[in-house]
């Protein structure tokens, strides 16, 4: 029962953060521009709504570990933190979140606690990259990668 409660708690934290950050999960990215007569917004200031992805749940430890390792390698490779990389980071976090959700549901003890911490920090990475906040993304990604190393060591 404790395991089920903890899993539900992790999932609800992730989902509530995502709901606050998203408009409609399946909505395609669109660009809306007001006419210059109605607004003083320049084209450079116009932002496209973020497209949110639906990623299938992971159902095996082997698959969760594979996805976790692959996405952590991709996240470690990010060094520029320009708009393109921030978008890539944002997209990568969807799959990483699924791996962490699997760990949170199926691990116990210290491994479960690390997964819970990582979920929270990764959500901060997700939100920062989604809003193109270079400094916050860089800071939170560094924090997440430190947790990822600890998780990876426990997976061996």
Coordinates of N, CA and C in Angstrom, one line a residue:
X1 N 0.8 -1.2 0.0 CA 0.0 0.0 0.0 C 0.9 1.3 0.0
X2 N 2.0 1.2 0.8 CA 2.9 2.4 0.8 C 3.5 2.6 -0.5
X3 N 3.8 1.5 -1.2 CA 4.4 1.6 -2.5 C 3.5 2.3 -3.5
X4 N 2.2 1.9 -3.5 CA 1.2 2.4 -4.3 C 1.0 3.9 -4.0
X5 N 0.9 4.2 -2.7 CA 0.7 5.6 -2.4 C 1.9 6.5 -2.8
X6 N 3.1 6.0 -2.6 CA 4.3 6.8 -3.1 C 4.3 7.0 -4.6
X7 N 4.0 5.9 -5.3 CA 3.9 6.0 -6.7 C 2.9 7.0 -7.2
X8 N 1.7 7.0 -6.5 CA 0.6 7.9 -6.9 C 1.1 9.3 -6.6
X9 N 1.8 9.5 -5.5 CA 2.3 10.8 -5.1 C 3.2 11.4 -6.1
X10 N 4.2 10.6 -6.5 CA 5.2 11.0 -7.5 C 4.4 11.4 -8.8
X11 N 3.5 10.5 -9.2 CA 2.8 10.8 -10.5 C 2.0 12.0 -10.4
X12 N 1.3 12.2 -9.2 CA 0.5 13.4 -9.1 C 1.3 14.7 -9.1
X13 N 2.5 14.7 -8.5 CA 3.4 15.9 -8.5 C 3.7 16.2 -9.9
X14 N 4.2 15.2 -10.7 CA 4.6 15.4 -12.0 C 3.4 15.9 -12.9
X15 N 2.3 15.3 -12.7 CA 1.1 15.6 -13.6 C 0.6 17.0 -13.2
X16 N 0.6 17.4 -11.9 CA 0.1 18.7 -11.6 C 1.0 19.8 -12.1
X17 N 2.3 19.6 -12.0 CA 3.2 20.5 -12.6 C 3.0 20.7 -14.1
X18 N 2.8 19.5 -14.8 CA 2.6 19.6 -16.2 C 1.3 20.3 -16.6
X19 N 0.3 20.0 -15.8 CA -1.0 20.6 -16.1 C -0.9 22.1 -16.0
X20 N -0.2 22.6 -15.0 CA 0.0 24.0 -14.8 C 0.8 24.6 -15.9
X21 N 1.7 23.9 -16.5 CA 2.6 24.4 -17.5 C 2.0 24.3 -18.9
X22 N 1.0 23.4 -19.1 CA 0.6 23.1 -20.4 C -0.8 23.7 -20.7
X23 N -1.1 23.9 -22.0 CA -2.4 24.3 -22.4 C -3.2 23.1 -22.8
X24 N -3.0 22.5 -23.9 CA -3.6 21.3 -24.3 C -2.6 20.3 -24.8
X25 N -2.4 19.1 -24.2 CA -1.4 18.2 -24.5 C -1.2 17.9 -26.0
X26 N -2.4 17.7 -26.7 CA -2.3 17.4 -28.1 C -2.2 18.5 -29.1
X27 N -2.3 19.7 -28.6 CA -2.4 20.9 -29.4 C -1.1 21.1 -30.2
X28 N -1.2 21.2 -31.5 CA 0.0 21.5 -32.3 C 0.5 22.9 -32.1
X29 N 1.8 23.1 -32.3 CA 2.4 24.4 -32.1 C 1.8 25.3 -33.2
X30 N 1.4 26.5 -32.8 CA 0.9 27.5 -33.7 C 1.5 28.8 -33.4
X31 N 1.5 29.7 -34.4 CA 2.0 31.0 -34.2 C 0.9 32.0 -34.3
X32 N 0.7 32.8 -33.3 CA -0.4 33.8 -33.4 C 0.3 35.2 -33.3
X33 N 0.0 36.0 -34.3 CA 0.5 37.4 -34.3 C -0.6 38.4 -34.5
X34 N -0.6 39.3 -33.6 CA -1.6 40.4 -33.7 C -1.1 41.4 -34.7
X35 N -2.1 42.1 -35.3 CA -1.6 43.1 -36.3 C -1.0 44.2 -35.6
X36 N 0.0 44.9 -36.2 CA 0.7 46.0 -35.6 C -0.2 47.1 -35.1
X37 N -1.4 47.3 -35.7 CA -2.3 48.3 -35.2 C -2.9 48.0 -33.8
X38 N -3.0 46.7 -33.5 CA -3.5 46.3 -32.2 C -2.5 46.1 -31.1
X39 N -1.2 45.9 -31.5 CA -0.2 45.6 -30.5 C 1.1 46.2 -31.0
X40 N 2.0 46.4 -30.0 CA 3.3 46.9 -30.3 C 4.3 45.8 -30.3
X41 N 3.9 44.5 -30.2 CA 4.7 43.3 -30.2 C 5.4 43.2 -31.5
X42 N 6.7 43.0 -31.4 CA 7.5 42.7 -32.7 C 7.5 41.2 -33.0
X43 N 7.9 40.9 -34.2 CA 8.0 39.5 -34.5 C 9.0 38.7 -33.7
X44 N 10.1 39.4 -33.2 CA 11.1 38.7 -32.4 C 10.5 38.4 -31.0
X45 N 9.5 39.1 -30.6 CA 8.9 38.9 -29.3 C 7.8 37.8 -29.3
X46 N 7.3 37.5 -30.4 CA 6.2 36.5 -30.5 C 6.8 35.1 -30.2
X47 N 6.1 34.4 -29.4 CA 6.5 33.0 -29.0 C 5.5 32.1 -29.5
X48 N 5.9 30.9 -29.9 CA 5.0 29.8 -30.3 C 4.7 29.1 -29.0
X49 N 3.4 28.7 -28.9 CA 3.0 27.8 -27.8 C 3.8 26.5 -27.8
X50 N 4.2 26.0 -26.7 CA 5.0 24.8 -26.6 C 4.1 23.6 -27.0
X51 N 4.7 22.7 -27.8 CA 4.0 21.5 -28.1 C 4.4 20.5 -27.1
X52 N 3.4 19.9 -26.5 CA 3.6 18.9 -25.4 C 3.5 17.5 -26.1
X53 N 4.4 16.6 -25.6 CA 4.4 15.2 -26.2 C 3.7 14.2 -25.3
X54 N 3.2 13.2 -25.9 CA 2.7 12.1 -25.1 C 3.7 11.0 -25.4
X55 N 4.2 10.4 -24.3 CA 5.2 9.3 -24.4 C 4.6 8.1 -23.7
X56 N 4.7 7.0 -24.3 CA 4.2 5.8 -23.7 C 4.9 5.5 -22.3
X57 N 4.1 4.9 -21.4 CA 4.7 4.4 -20.2 C 5.6 3.3 -20.4
X58 N 6.6 3.2 -19.6 CA 7.6 2.1 -19.7 C 7.1 1.0 -18.8
X59 N 7.3 -0.2 -19.3 CA 6.7 -1.4 -18.6 C 7.7 -2.4 -18.1
X60 N 9.0 -2.2 -18.4 CA 10.0 -3.1 -17.9 C 11.2 -2.4 -17.4
X61 N 11.9 -3.0 -16.4 CA 13.1 -2.4 -15.9 C 14.2 -2.2 -17.0
X62 N 14.3 -3.2 -17.8 CA 15.3 -3.1 -18.9 C 15.1 -1.9 -19.8
X63 N 13.8 -1.7 -20.1 CA 13.5 -0.6 -21.0 C 13.6 0.8 -20.3
X64 N 13.2 0.8 -19.0 CA 13.3 2.0 -18.2 C 14.8 2.4 -18.1
X65 N 15.7 1.5 -17.8 CA 17.1 1.7 -17.6 C 17.7 2.2 -19.0
X66 N 17.3 1.5 -20.0 CA 17.8 1.9 -21.4 C 17.4 3.4 -21.7
X67 N 16.1 3.7 -21.5 CA 15.7 5.1 -21.8 C 16.4 6.1 -20.9
X68 N 16.5 5.7 -19.6 CA 17.1 6.6 -18.6 C 18.6 6.9 -19.1
X69 N 19.3 5.8 -19.4 CA 20.7 6.0 -19.7 C 20.9 6.8 -21.0
X70 N 20.1 6.5 -22.0 CA 20.1 7.2 -23.3 C 19.8 8.7 -23.2
X71 N 18.8 9.0 -22.4 CA 18.4 10.4 -22.3 C 19.4 11.2 -21.4
X72 N 19.9 10.5 -20.4 CA 20.9 11.2 -19.6 C 22.2 11.6 -20.4
X73 N 22.6 10.6 -21.3 CA 23.7 10.9 -22.2 C 23.4 12.1 -23.1
X74 N 22.2 12.2 -23.6 CA 21.8 13.3 -24.5 C 21.8 14.6 -23.7
X75 N 21.3 14.6 -22.4 CA 21.2 15.8 -21.6 C 22.6 16.2 -21.2
X76 N 23.5 15.3 -20.9 CA 24.9 15.6 -20.6 C 25.6 16.4 -21.8
X77 N 25.2 16.0 -23.0 CA 25.9 16.6 -24.2 C 25.5 18.0 -24.4
X78 N 24.5 18.5 -23.8 CA 24.0 19.9 -24.0 C 24.9 20.9 -23.3
X79 N 25.5 21.8 -24.1 CA 26.4 22.8 -23.5 C 26.2 24.2 -24.0
X80 N 25.4 24.4 -25.0 CA 25.2 25.8 -25.6 C 24.1 26.5 -24.8
X81 N 23.0 25.8 -24.6 CA 21.8 26.3 -24.0 C 21.2 27.5 -24.8
X82 N 21.4 27.4 -26.1 CA 20.7 28.3 -27.0 C 19.2 27.8 -27.2
X83 N 18.5 28.6 -27.9 CA 17.0 28.2 -28.1 C 16.8 26.8 -28.6
X84 N 17.6 26.4 -29.6 CA 17.5 25.1 -30.2 C 17.8 24.0 -29.1
X85 N 18.9 24.2 -28.4 CA 19.2 23.2 -27.3 C 18.2 23.2 -26.2
X86 N 17.7 24.3 -25.8 CA 16.6 24.4 -24.8 C 15.4 23.6 -25.3
X87 N 15.1 23.7 -26.5 CA 13.9 22.9 -27.0 C 14.2 21.4 -27.0
X88 N 15.5 21.1 -27.4 CA 15.8 19.6 -27.4 C 15.8 19.1 -25.9
X89 N 16.3 19.9 -25.0 CA 16.3 19.5 -23.6 C 14.8 19.3 -23.1
X90 N 14.0 20.2 -23.5 CA 12.5 20.1 -23.2 C 12.0 18.8 -23.7
X91 N 12.2 18.5 -24.9 CA 11.7 17.2 -25.5 C 12.3 16.0 -24.9
X92 N 13.6 16.0 -24.6 CA 14.2 14.8 -23.9 C 13.6 14.5 -22.6
X93 N 13.2 15.6 -21.8 CA 12.7 15.4 -20.5 C 11.5 14.5 -20.4
X94 N 10.7 14.5 -21.5 CA 9.5 13.7 -21.5 C 9.8 12.2 -21.3
X95 N 10.8 11.7 -22.1 CA 11.2 10.3 -21.9 C 11.9 10.0 -20.6
X96 N 12.7 11.0 -20.2 CA 13.4 10.8 -18.9 C 12.4 10.7 -17.8
X97 N 11.4 11.5 -17.8 CA 10.3 11.5 -16.8 C 9.7 10.1 -16.7
X98 N 9.5 9.5 -17.9 CA 8.8 8.1 -17.9 C 9.7 7.1 -17.2
X99 N 11.0 7.2 -17.5 CA 11.9 6.3 -16.8 C 11.9 6.5 -15.3
X100 N 12.0 7.7 -14.9 CA 11.9 8.0 -13.5 C 10.6 7.6 -12.8
X101 N 9.5 7.7 -13.6 CA 8.2 7.3 -13.0 C 8.3 5.8 -12.8
X102 N 8.9 5.0 -13.7 CA 9.0 3.6 -13.6 C 9.8 3.3 -12.3
X103 N 10.9 4.0 -12.2 CA 11.8 3.7 -11.0 C 11.0 4.0 -9.7
X104 N 10.3 5.1 -9.7 CA 9.5 5.5 -8.5 C 8.5 4.5 -8.1
X105 N 7.9 3.9 -9.1 CA 6.9 2.9 -8.9 C 7.4 1.5 -8.5
X106 N 8.6 1.2 -8.9 CA 9.2 -0.1 -8.7 C 10.4 -0.3 -7.8
X107 N 11.0 0.8 -7.5 CA 12.1 0.7 -6.6 C 11.7 0.9 -5.1
X108 N 12.6 0.6 -4.2 CA 12.3 0.8 -2.8 C 13.5 1.5 -2.2
X109 N 13.3 1.9 -1.0 CA 14.4 2.5 -0.2 C 15.1 3.7 -0.8
X110 N 16.4 3.7 -0.7 CA 17.2 4.8 -1.2 C 17.0 5.1 -2.7
X111 N 16.9 4.0 -3.5 CA 16.7 4.1 -4.9 C 15.4 4.9 -5.2
X112 N 14.3 4.6 -4.5 CA 13.0 5.2 -4.6 C 13.1 6.7 -4.3
X113 N 13.8 7.0 -3.2 CA 14.0 8.4 -2.7 C 14.8 9.2 -3.7
X114 N 15.8 8.6 -4.3 CA 16.6 9.3 -5.4 C 15.7 9.6 -6.6
X115 N 14.9 8.6 -6.9 CA 14.0 8.8 -8.1 C 13.0 9.9 -7.8
X116 N 12.5 10.0 -6.6 CA 11.6 11.1 -6.3 C 12.2 12.4 -6.4
X117 N 13.5 12.5 -5.8 CA 14.2 13.8 -5.9 C 14.5 14.2 -7.4
X118 N 14.9 13.2 -8.1 CA 15.2 13.4 -9.5 C 13.9 13.9 -10.3
X119 N 12.8 13.3 -10.0 CA 11.5 13.7 -10.7 C 11.3 15.2 -10.5
X120 N 11.4 15.6 -9.3 CA 11.2 17.0 -8.9 C 12.2 18.0 -9.6
X121 N 13.4 17.6 -9.6 CA 14.4 18.5 -10.3 C 14.3 18.4 -11.8
X122 N 14.0 17.2 -12.3 CA 13.8 17.1 -13.8 C 12.6 18.0 -14.2
X123 N 11.6 18.0 -13.4 CA 10.4 18.8 -13.8 C 10.8 20.3 -13.8
X124 N 11.7 20.7 -12.9 CA 12.2 22.1 -13.0 C 13.0 22.3 -14.2
X125 N 13.8 21.3 -14.7 CA 14.6 21.4 -15.9 C 13.6 21.6 -17.1
X126 N 12.5 20.7 -17.0 CA 11.5 20.7 -18.1 C 10.9 22.1 -18.2
X127 N 10.4 22.7 -17.1 CA 9.7 24.0 -17.1 C 10.7 25.1 -17.5
X128 N 11.9 25.1 -17.0 CA 12.9 26.1 -17.4 C 13.2 26.1 -18.9
X129 N 13.4 24.9 -19.4 CA 13.8 24.8 -20.8 C 12.6 25.1 -21.7
X130 N 11.4 24.8 -21.2 CA 10.1 25.1 -22.0 C 10.0 26.6 -22.1
X131 N 10.4 27.3 -21.1 CA 10.2 28.8 -21.1 C 11.5 29.5 -21.6
X132 N 12.4 28.7 -22.1 CA 13.7 29.3 -22.7 C 14.5 30.0 -21.7
X133 N 14.5 29.6 -20.4 CA 15.3 30.2 -19.4 C 16.6 29.5 -19.3
X134 N 17.6 30.0 -20.0 CA 18.9 29.4 -20.1 C 19.6 29.2 -18.7
X135 N 19.6 30.2 -17.9 CA 20.3 30.1 -16.6 C 19.7 29.1 -15.7
X136 N 18.3 29.1 -15.6 CA 17.6 28.1 -14.7 C 17.8 26.7 -15.3
X137 N 17.7 26.6 -16.6 CA 17.9 25.2 -17.2 C 19.3 24.7 -16.9
X138 N 20.3 25.5 -17.1 CA 21.6 25.1 -16.9 C 21.8 24.7 -15.4
X139 N 21.3 25.5 -14.5 CA 21.5 25.2 -13.0 C 20.8 23.9 -12.7
X140 N 19.5 23.8 -13.1 CA 18.7 22.6 -12.7 C 19.2 21.4 -13.4
X141 N 19.7 21.5 -14.6 CA 20.2 20.4 -15.3 C 21.4 19.8 -14.6
X142 N 22.3 20.7 -14.2 CA 23.5 20.3 -13.4 C 23.1 19.5 -12.2
X143 N 22.1 20.1 -11.5 CA 21.6 19.4 -10.3 C 21.0 18.0 -10.6
X144 N 20.2 18.0 -11.7 CA 19.6 16.7 -12.1 C 20.7 15.7 -12.5
X145 N 21.7 16.1 -13.2 CA 22.7 15.2 -13.7 C 23.5 14.6 -12.5
X146 N 23.7 15.4 -11.4 CA 24.3 14.8 -10.2 C 23.4 13.7 -9.6
X147 N 22.1 13.9 -9.6 CA 21.2 12.9 -9.1 C 21.2 11.7 -10.0
X148 N 21.3 11.9 -11.3 CA 21.3 10.9 -12.3 C 22.5 9.9 -12.2
X149 N 23.7 10.5 -11.8 CA 24.9 9.7 -11.6 C 24.6 8.8 -10.4
X150 N 24.0 9.3 -9.3 CA 23.7 8.5 -8.1 C 22.7 7.4 -8.5
X151 N 21.7 7.7 -9.3 CA 20.7 6.7 -9.7 C 21.4 5.6 -10.5
X152 N 22.3 6.0 -11.5 CA 23.0 5.1 -12.4 C 23.9 4.1 -11.6
X153 N 24.5 4.7 -10.5 CA 25.4 3.8 -9.7 C 24.5 2.8 -9.0
X154 N 23.3 3.1 -8.6 CA 22.5 2.1 -7.9 C 21.9 1.1 -8.9
X155 N 21.8 1.4 -10.2 CA 21.3 0.5 -11.1 C 22.3 -0.6 -11.5
X156 N 23.5 -0.5 -11.2 CA 24.5 -1.5 -11.5 C 24.5 -2.6 -10.5

